[in-house]
């Protein structure tokens, strides 16, 4: 599997898992979604919001790639978050809509990324304004690993309130090789 194909696989896995998480979260009353569970971002809704915030920040950084991915153009209409714990979506329904928009953007962007694009050194500044110059492919893998990390926290929080997410492993989407 090429790196480009791996990026596309990770984008598919991301969209699949986010849809599963939101479907499960929609079963919960609002009080359960906003209850402080002492997770990194407090609640289930807080952690889901963190993923939206981080994805928005990283995708905007990726828009600085010289490939000028047209799939990232819809980001222009989204406000840039101020903090990593910002509640950009105050309820599960607005979060569901934003998550769907971001996942569609990610899927389209992943289709557009080429092998050559992945060798680029991306110049960006972190949320504290510190400049960085890092390999684009490594950043893309970080982007997807970050999502997986926090989705694992959310699946644990959901399990604690009685919701079993079932299969969540990437291996479920990795095609068999002939």
PDB file of C-alpha atoms in Angstrom:
ATOM      1  CA  UNK A   1       0.000   0.000   0.000  1.00  0.00           C
ATOM      2  CA  UNK A   2       1.403   3.385  -0.964  1.00  0.00           C
ATOM      3  CA  UNK A   3       1.528   6.291   1.494  1.00  0.00           C
ATOM      4  CA  UNK A   4      -1.223   8.017  -0.491  1.00  0.00           C
ATOM      5  CA  UNK A   5      -3.419   4.921  -0.195  1.00  0.00           C
ATOM      6  CA  UNK A   6      -2.669   4.832   3.534  1.00  0.00           C
ATOM      7  CA  UNK A   7      -3.789   8.461   3.897  1.00  0.00           C
ATOM      8  CA  UNK A   8      -7.036   7.585   2.109  1.00  0.00           C
ATOM      9  CA  UNK A   9      -7.512   4.554   4.382  1.00  0.00           C
ATOM     10  CA  UNK A  10      -6.994   6.709   7.459  1.00  0.00           C
ATOM     11  CA  UNK A  11      -9.490   9.290   6.172  1.00  0.00           C
ATOM     12  CA  UNK A  12     -12.064   6.523   5.649  1.00  0.00           C
ATOM     13  CA  UNK A  13     -11.394   5.102   9.101  1.00  0.00           C
ATOM     14  CA  UNK A  14     -11.719   8.581  10.592  1.00  0.00           C
ATOM     15  CA  UNK A  15     -15.110   9.196   8.963  1.00  0.00           C
ATOM     16  CA  UNK A  16     -16.378   5.710   9.869  1.00  0.00           C
ATOM     17  CA  UNK A  17     -15.411   6.023  13.520  1.00  0.00           C
ATOM     18  CA  UNK A  18     -16.686   9.576  13.875  1.00  0.00           C
ATOM     19  CA  UNK A  19     -20.065   8.508  12.487  1.00  0.00           C
ATOM     20  CA  UNK A  20     -20.175   5.578  14.931  1.00  0.00           C
ATOM     21  CA  UNK A  21     -19.277   7.809  17.878  1.00  0.00           C
ATOM     22  CA  UNK A  22     -21.886  10.393  17.011  1.00  0.00           C
ATOM     23  CA  UNK A  23     -24.558   7.754  16.520  1.00  0.00           C
ATOM     24  CA  UNK A  24     -23.781   6.449  20.009  1.00  0.00           C
ATOM     25  CA  UNK A  25     -23.574   9.924  21.559  1.00  0.00           C
ATOM     26  CA  UNK A  26     -26.985  10.823  20.144  1.00  0.00           C
ATOM     27  CA  UNK A  27     -28.466   8.077  22.347  1.00  0.00           C
ATOM     28  CA  UNK A  28     -27.426   9.958  25.474  1.00  0.00           C
ATOM     29  CA  UNK A  29     -29.316  12.741  27.231  1.00  0.00           C
ATOM     30  CA  UNK A  30     -27.663  16.157  27.104  1.00  0.00           C
ATOM     31  CA  UNK A  31     -26.826  16.001  30.815  1.00  0.00           C
ATOM     32  CA  UNK A  32     -24.710  12.896  30.186  1.00  0.00           C
ATOM     33  CA  UNK A  33     -22.964  14.489  27.193  1.00  0.00           C
ATOM     34  CA  UNK A  34     -21.905  17.577  29.139  1.00  0.00           C
ATOM     35  CA  UNK A  35     -21.174  15.878  32.480  1.00  0.00           C
ATOM     36  CA  UNK A  36     -17.579  16.352  33.609  1.00  0.00           C
ATOM     37  CA  UNK A  37     -16.042  12.874  33.344  1.00  0.00           C
ATOM     38  CA  UNK A  38     -12.579  14.133  34.353  1.00  0.00           C
ATOM     39  CA  UNK A  39     -11.270  13.395  30.853  1.00  0.00           C
ATOM     40  CA  UNK A  40      -8.650  15.653  29.244  1.00  0.00           C
ATOM     41  CA  UNK A  41     -11.429  17.816  27.829  1.00  0.00           C
ATOM     42  CA  UNK A  42     -13.943  17.184  30.597  1.00  0.00           C
ATOM     43  CA  UNK A  43     -17.004  15.718  28.998  1.00  0.00           C
ATOM     44  CA  UNK A  44     -17.940  13.585  26.030  1.00  0.00           C
ATOM     45  CA  UNK A  45     -19.100  16.739  24.221  1.00  0.00           C
ATOM     46  CA  UNK A  46     -15.921  18.563  25.268  1.00  0.00           C
ATOM     47  CA  UNK A  47     -13.740  15.809  23.825  1.00  0.00           C
ATOM     48  CA  UNK A  48     -15.764  15.676  20.610  1.00  0.00           C
ATOM     49  CA  UNK A  49     -15.343  19.453  20.345  1.00  0.00           C
ATOM     50  CA  UNK A  50     -11.591  19.156  20.856  1.00  0.00           C
ATOM     51  CA  UNK A  51     -11.420  16.882  17.820  1.00  0.00           C
ATOM     52  CA  UNK A  52     -13.326  19.456  15.753  1.00  0.00           C
ATOM     53  CA  UNK A  53     -11.007  22.209  16.996  1.00  0.00           C
ATOM     54  CA  UNK A  54      -7.802  20.260  16.346  1.00  0.00           C
ATOM     55  CA  UNK A  55      -8.976  19.070  12.927  1.00  0.00           C
ATOM     56  CA  UNK A  56      -9.841  22.651  11.960  1.00  0.00           C
ATOM     57  CA  UNK A  57      -6.411  23.885  13.043  1.00  0.00           C
ATOM     58  CA  UNK A  58      -4.496  21.097  11.274  1.00  0.00           C
ATOM     59  CA  UNK A  59      -6.518  21.314   8.067  1.00  0.00           C
ATOM     60  CA  UNK A  60      -5.871  25.053   7.941  1.00  0.00           C
ATOM     61  CA  UNK A  61      -2.151  24.328   8.312  1.00  0.00           C
ATOM     62  CA  UNK A  62      -2.391  21.743   5.530  1.00  0.00           C
ATOM     63  CA  UNK A  63      -4.009  24.406   3.340  1.00  0.00           C
ATOM     64  CA  UNK A  64      -0.587  26.116   3.380  1.00  0.00           C
ATOM     65  CA  UNK A  65       0.880  23.267   1.329  1.00  0.00           C
ATOM     66  CA  UNK A  66       1.932  24.469  -2.145  1.00  0.00           C
ATOM     67  CA  UNK A  67      -0.459  21.910  -3.682  1.00  0.00           C
ATOM     68  CA  UNK A  68      -3.259  24.343  -2.678  1.00  0.00           C
ATOM     69  CA  UNK A  69      -5.831  21.602  -2.169  1.00  0.00           C
ATOM     70  CA  UNK A  70      -9.214  22.833  -3.411  1.00  0.00           C
ATOM     71  CA  UNK A  71     -10.874  20.362  -1.029  1.00  0.00           C
ATOM     72  CA  UNK A  72      -9.716  22.575   1.863  1.00  0.00           C
ATOM     73  CA  UNK A  73     -11.348  25.750   0.499  1.00  0.00           C
ATOM     74  CA  UNK A  74     -14.577  25.290   2.556  1.00  0.00           C
ATOM     75  CA  UNK A  75     -12.449  25.879   5.678  1.00  0.00           C
ATOM     76  CA  UNK A  76     -12.420  29.579   4.827  1.00  0.00           C
ATOM     77  CA  UNK A  77     -16.021  29.836   6.027  1.00  0.00           C
ATOM     78  CA  UNK A  78     -15.209  28.289   9.424  1.00  0.00           C
ATOM     79  CA  UNK A  79     -13.911  30.463  12.255  1.00  0.00           C
ATOM     80  CA  UNK A  80     -10.481  29.528  13.590  1.00  0.00           C
ATOM     81  CA  UNK A  81     -10.725  28.269  17.170  1.00  0.00           C
ATOM     82  CA  UNK A  82      -8.995  30.336  19.841  1.00  0.00           C
ATOM     83  CA  UNK A  83      -8.131  27.497  22.229  1.00  0.00           C
ATOM     84  CA  UNK A  84      -7.817  23.706  22.109  1.00  0.00           C
ATOM     85  CA  UNK A  85     -10.678  23.325  24.604  1.00  0.00           C
ATOM     86  CA  UNK A  86     -13.061  25.736  22.885  1.00  0.00           C
ATOM     87  CA  UNK A  87     -16.661  24.551  22.646  1.00  0.00           C
ATOM     88  CA  UNK A  88     -17.171  25.526  19.006  1.00  0.00           C
ATOM     89  CA  UNK A  89     -20.312  23.376  18.905  1.00  0.00           C
ATOM     90  CA  UNK A  90     -22.425  23.890  22.043  1.00  0.00           C
ATOM     91  CA  UNK A  91     -24.666  20.875  21.450  1.00  0.00           C
ATOM     92  CA  UNK A  92     -24.486  17.441  19.866  1.00  0.00           C
ATOM     93  CA  UNK A  93     -26.572  18.446  16.837  1.00  0.00           C
ATOM     94  CA  UNK A  94     -24.348  21.365  15.793  1.00  0.00           C
ATOM     95  CA  UNK A  95     -21.340  19.126  16.459  1.00  0.00           C
ATOM     96  CA  UNK A  96     -22.785  16.401  14.247  1.00  0.00           C
ATOM     97  CA  UNK A  97     -23.178  18.867  11.371  1.00  0.00           C
ATOM     98  CA  UNK A  98     -19.654  20.291  11.795  1.00  0.00           C
ATOM     99  CA  UNK A  99     -18.134  16.819  12.129  1.00  0.00           C
ATOM    100  CA  UNK A 100     -19.835  15.687   8.902  1.00  0.00           C
ATOM    101  CA  UNK A 101     -18.556  18.778   7.082  1.00  0.00           C
ATOM    102  CA  UNK A 102     -14.999  18.206   8.330  1.00  0.00           C
ATOM    103  CA  UNK A 103     -15.052  14.496   7.536  1.00  0.00           C
ATOM    104  CA  UNK A 104     -16.258  15.192   3.994  1.00  0.00           C
ATOM    105  CA  UNK A 105     -13.459  17.746   3.586  1.00  0.00           C
ATOM    106  CA  UNK A 106     -10.913  15.248   4.934  1.00  0.00           C
ATOM    107  CA  UNK A 107     -12.098  12.515   2.562  1.00  0.00           C
ATOM    108  CA  UNK A 108     -11.925  14.845  -0.453  1.00  0.00           C
ATOM    109  CA  UNK A 109      -8.521  16.187   0.631  1.00  0.00           C
ATOM    110  CA  UNK A 110      -7.133  12.660   1.141  1.00  0.00           C
ATOM    111  CA  UNK A 111      -8.162  11.785  -2.416  1.00  0.00           C
ATOM    112  CA  UNK A 112      -6.233  14.804  -3.704  1.00  0.00           C
ATOM    113  CA  UNK A 113      -2.968  14.191  -1.831  1.00  0.00           C
ATOM    114  CA  UNK A 114      -0.247  12.736  -4.039  1.00  0.00           C
ATOM    115  CA  UNK A 115       2.843  10.722  -3.135  1.00  0.00           C
ATOM    116  CA  UNK A 116       5.036  13.694  -4.058  1.00  0.00           C
ATOM    117  CA  UNK A 117       2.998  16.000  -1.790  1.00  0.00           C
ATOM    118  CA  UNK A 118       3.861  13.821   1.185  1.00  0.00           C
ATOM    119  CA  UNK A 119       7.600  14.551   0.858  1.00  0.00           C
ATOM    120  CA  UNK A 120       7.145  18.288   1.387  1.00  0.00           C
ATOM    121  CA  UNK A 121       8.407  20.060   4.516  1.00  0.00           C
ATOM    122  CA  UNK A 122       5.446  22.065   5.847  1.00  0.00           C
ATOM    123  CA  UNK A 123       6.192  25.406   7.485  1.00  0.00           C
ATOM    124  CA  UNK A 124       3.627  26.418  10.116  1.00  0.00           C
ATOM    125  CA  UNK A 125       3.332  27.858  13.618  1.00  0.00           C
ATOM    126  CA  UNK A 126       1.798  25.995  16.533  1.00  0.00           C
ATOM    127  CA  UNK A 127      -1.006  27.430  18.681  1.00  0.00           C
ATOM    128  CA  UNK A 128       1.604  29.319  20.759  1.00  0.00           C
ATOM    129  CA  UNK A 129       3.096  30.894  17.645  1.00  0.00           C
ATOM    130  CA  UNK A 130       6.246  28.777  17.643  1.00  0.00           C
ATOM    131  CA  UNK A 131       7.377  28.096  14.069  1.00  0.00           C
ATOM    132  CA  UNK A 132       7.954  24.542  12.853  1.00  0.00           C
ATOM    133  CA  UNK A 133       9.245  22.857   9.712  1.00  0.00           C
ATOM    134  CA  UNK A 134       8.134  19.228   9.591  1.00  0.00           C
ATOM    135  CA  UNK A 135       7.703  16.427   7.077  1.00  0.00           C
ATOM    136  CA  UNK A 136       4.178  16.592   5.683  1.00  0.00           C
ATOM    137  CA  UNK A 137       3.582  12.834   5.736  1.00  0.00           C
ATOM    138  CA  UNK A 138       4.610  12.670   9.388  1.00  0.00           C
ATOM    139  CA  UNK A 139       2.213  15.528  10.187  1.00  0.00           C
ATOM    140  CA  UNK A 140      -0.616  13.795   8.339  1.00  0.00           C
ATOM    141  CA  UNK A 141       0.011  10.628  10.354  1.00  0.00           C
ATOM    142  CA  UNK A 142       0.017  12.725  13.543  1.00  0.00           C
ATOM    143  CA  UNK A 143      -3.302  14.273  12.460  1.00  0.00           C
ATOM    144  CA  UNK A 144      -4.937  10.857  12.186  1.00  0.00           C
ATOM    145  CA  UNK A 145      -3.235   9.422  15.289  1.00  0.00           C
ATOM    146  CA  UNK A 146      -4.430  12.390  17.347  1.00  0.00           C
ATOM    147  CA  UNK A 147      -8.004  11.675  16.299  1.00  0.00           C
ATOM    148  CA  UNK A 148      -7.629   7.998  17.181  1.00  0.00           C
ATOM    149  CA  UNK A 149      -6.186   8.875  20.588  1.00  0.00           C
ATOM    150  CA  UNK A 150      -9.131  11.042  21.598  1.00  0.00           C
ATOM    151  CA  UNK A 151     -11.739   8.754  20.028  1.00  0.00           C
ATOM    152  CA  UNK A 152     -10.326   6.017  22.278  1.00  0.00           C
ATOM    153  CA  UNK A 153     -11.041   8.246  25.253  1.00  0.00           C
ATOM    154  CA  UNK A 154     -14.577   8.842  24.017  1.00  0.00           C
ATOM    155  CA  UNK A 155     -15.232   5.121  23.522  1.00  0.00           C
ATOM    156  CA  UNK A 156     -14.117   4.582  27.129  1.00  0.00           C
ATOM    157  CA  UNK A 157     -16.433   7.335  28.372  1.00  0.00           C
ATOM    158  CA  UNK A 158     -19.298   5.847  26.371  1.00  0.00           C
ATOM    159  CA  UNK A 159     -18.565   2.376  27.741  1.00  0.00           C
ATOM    160  CA  UNK A 160     -18.696   3.788  31.275  1.00  0.00           C
ATOM    161  CA  UNK A 161     -22.285   4.913  30.630  1.00  0.00           C
ATOM    162  CA  UNK A 162     -23.294   1.566  29.127  1.00  0.00           C
ATOM    163  CA  UNK A 163     -22.633   1.999  25.399  1.00  0.00           C
ATOM    164  CA  UNK A 164     -20.401  -0.623  23.782  1.00  0.00           C
ATOM    165  CA  UNK A 165     -19.013   0.698  20.498  1.00  0.00           C
ATOM    166  CA  UNK A 166     -18.286  -2.764  19.126  1.00  0.00           C
ATOM    167  CA  UNK A 167     -15.488  -3.014  16.597  1.00  0.00           C
ATOM    168  CA  UNK A 168     -13.382   0.140  16.485  1.00  0.00           C
ATOM    169  CA  UNK A 169     -10.107  -1.167  15.102  1.00  0.00           C
ATOM    170  CA  UNK A 170      -8.554   0.104  11.880  1.00  0.00           C
ATOM    171  CA  UNK A 171      -7.910  -3.517  10.894  1.00  0.00           C
ATOM    172  CA  UNK A 172     -11.635  -3.796  10.097  1.00  0.00           C
ATOM    173  CA  UNK A 173     -11.066  -1.489   7.112  1.00  0.00           C
ATOM    174  CA  UNK A 174      -7.676  -2.732   5.915  1.00  0.00           C
ATOM    175  CA  UNK A 175      -8.312  -4.688   2.728  1.00  0.00           C
ATOM    176  CA  UNK A 176      -7.068  -8.253   2.379  1.00  0.00           C
ATOM    177  CA  UNK A 177      -4.085  -8.624   0.091  1.00  0.00           C
ATOM    178  CA  UNK A 178      -4.250 -11.271  -2.591  1.00  0.00           C
TER     179      UNK A 178
END
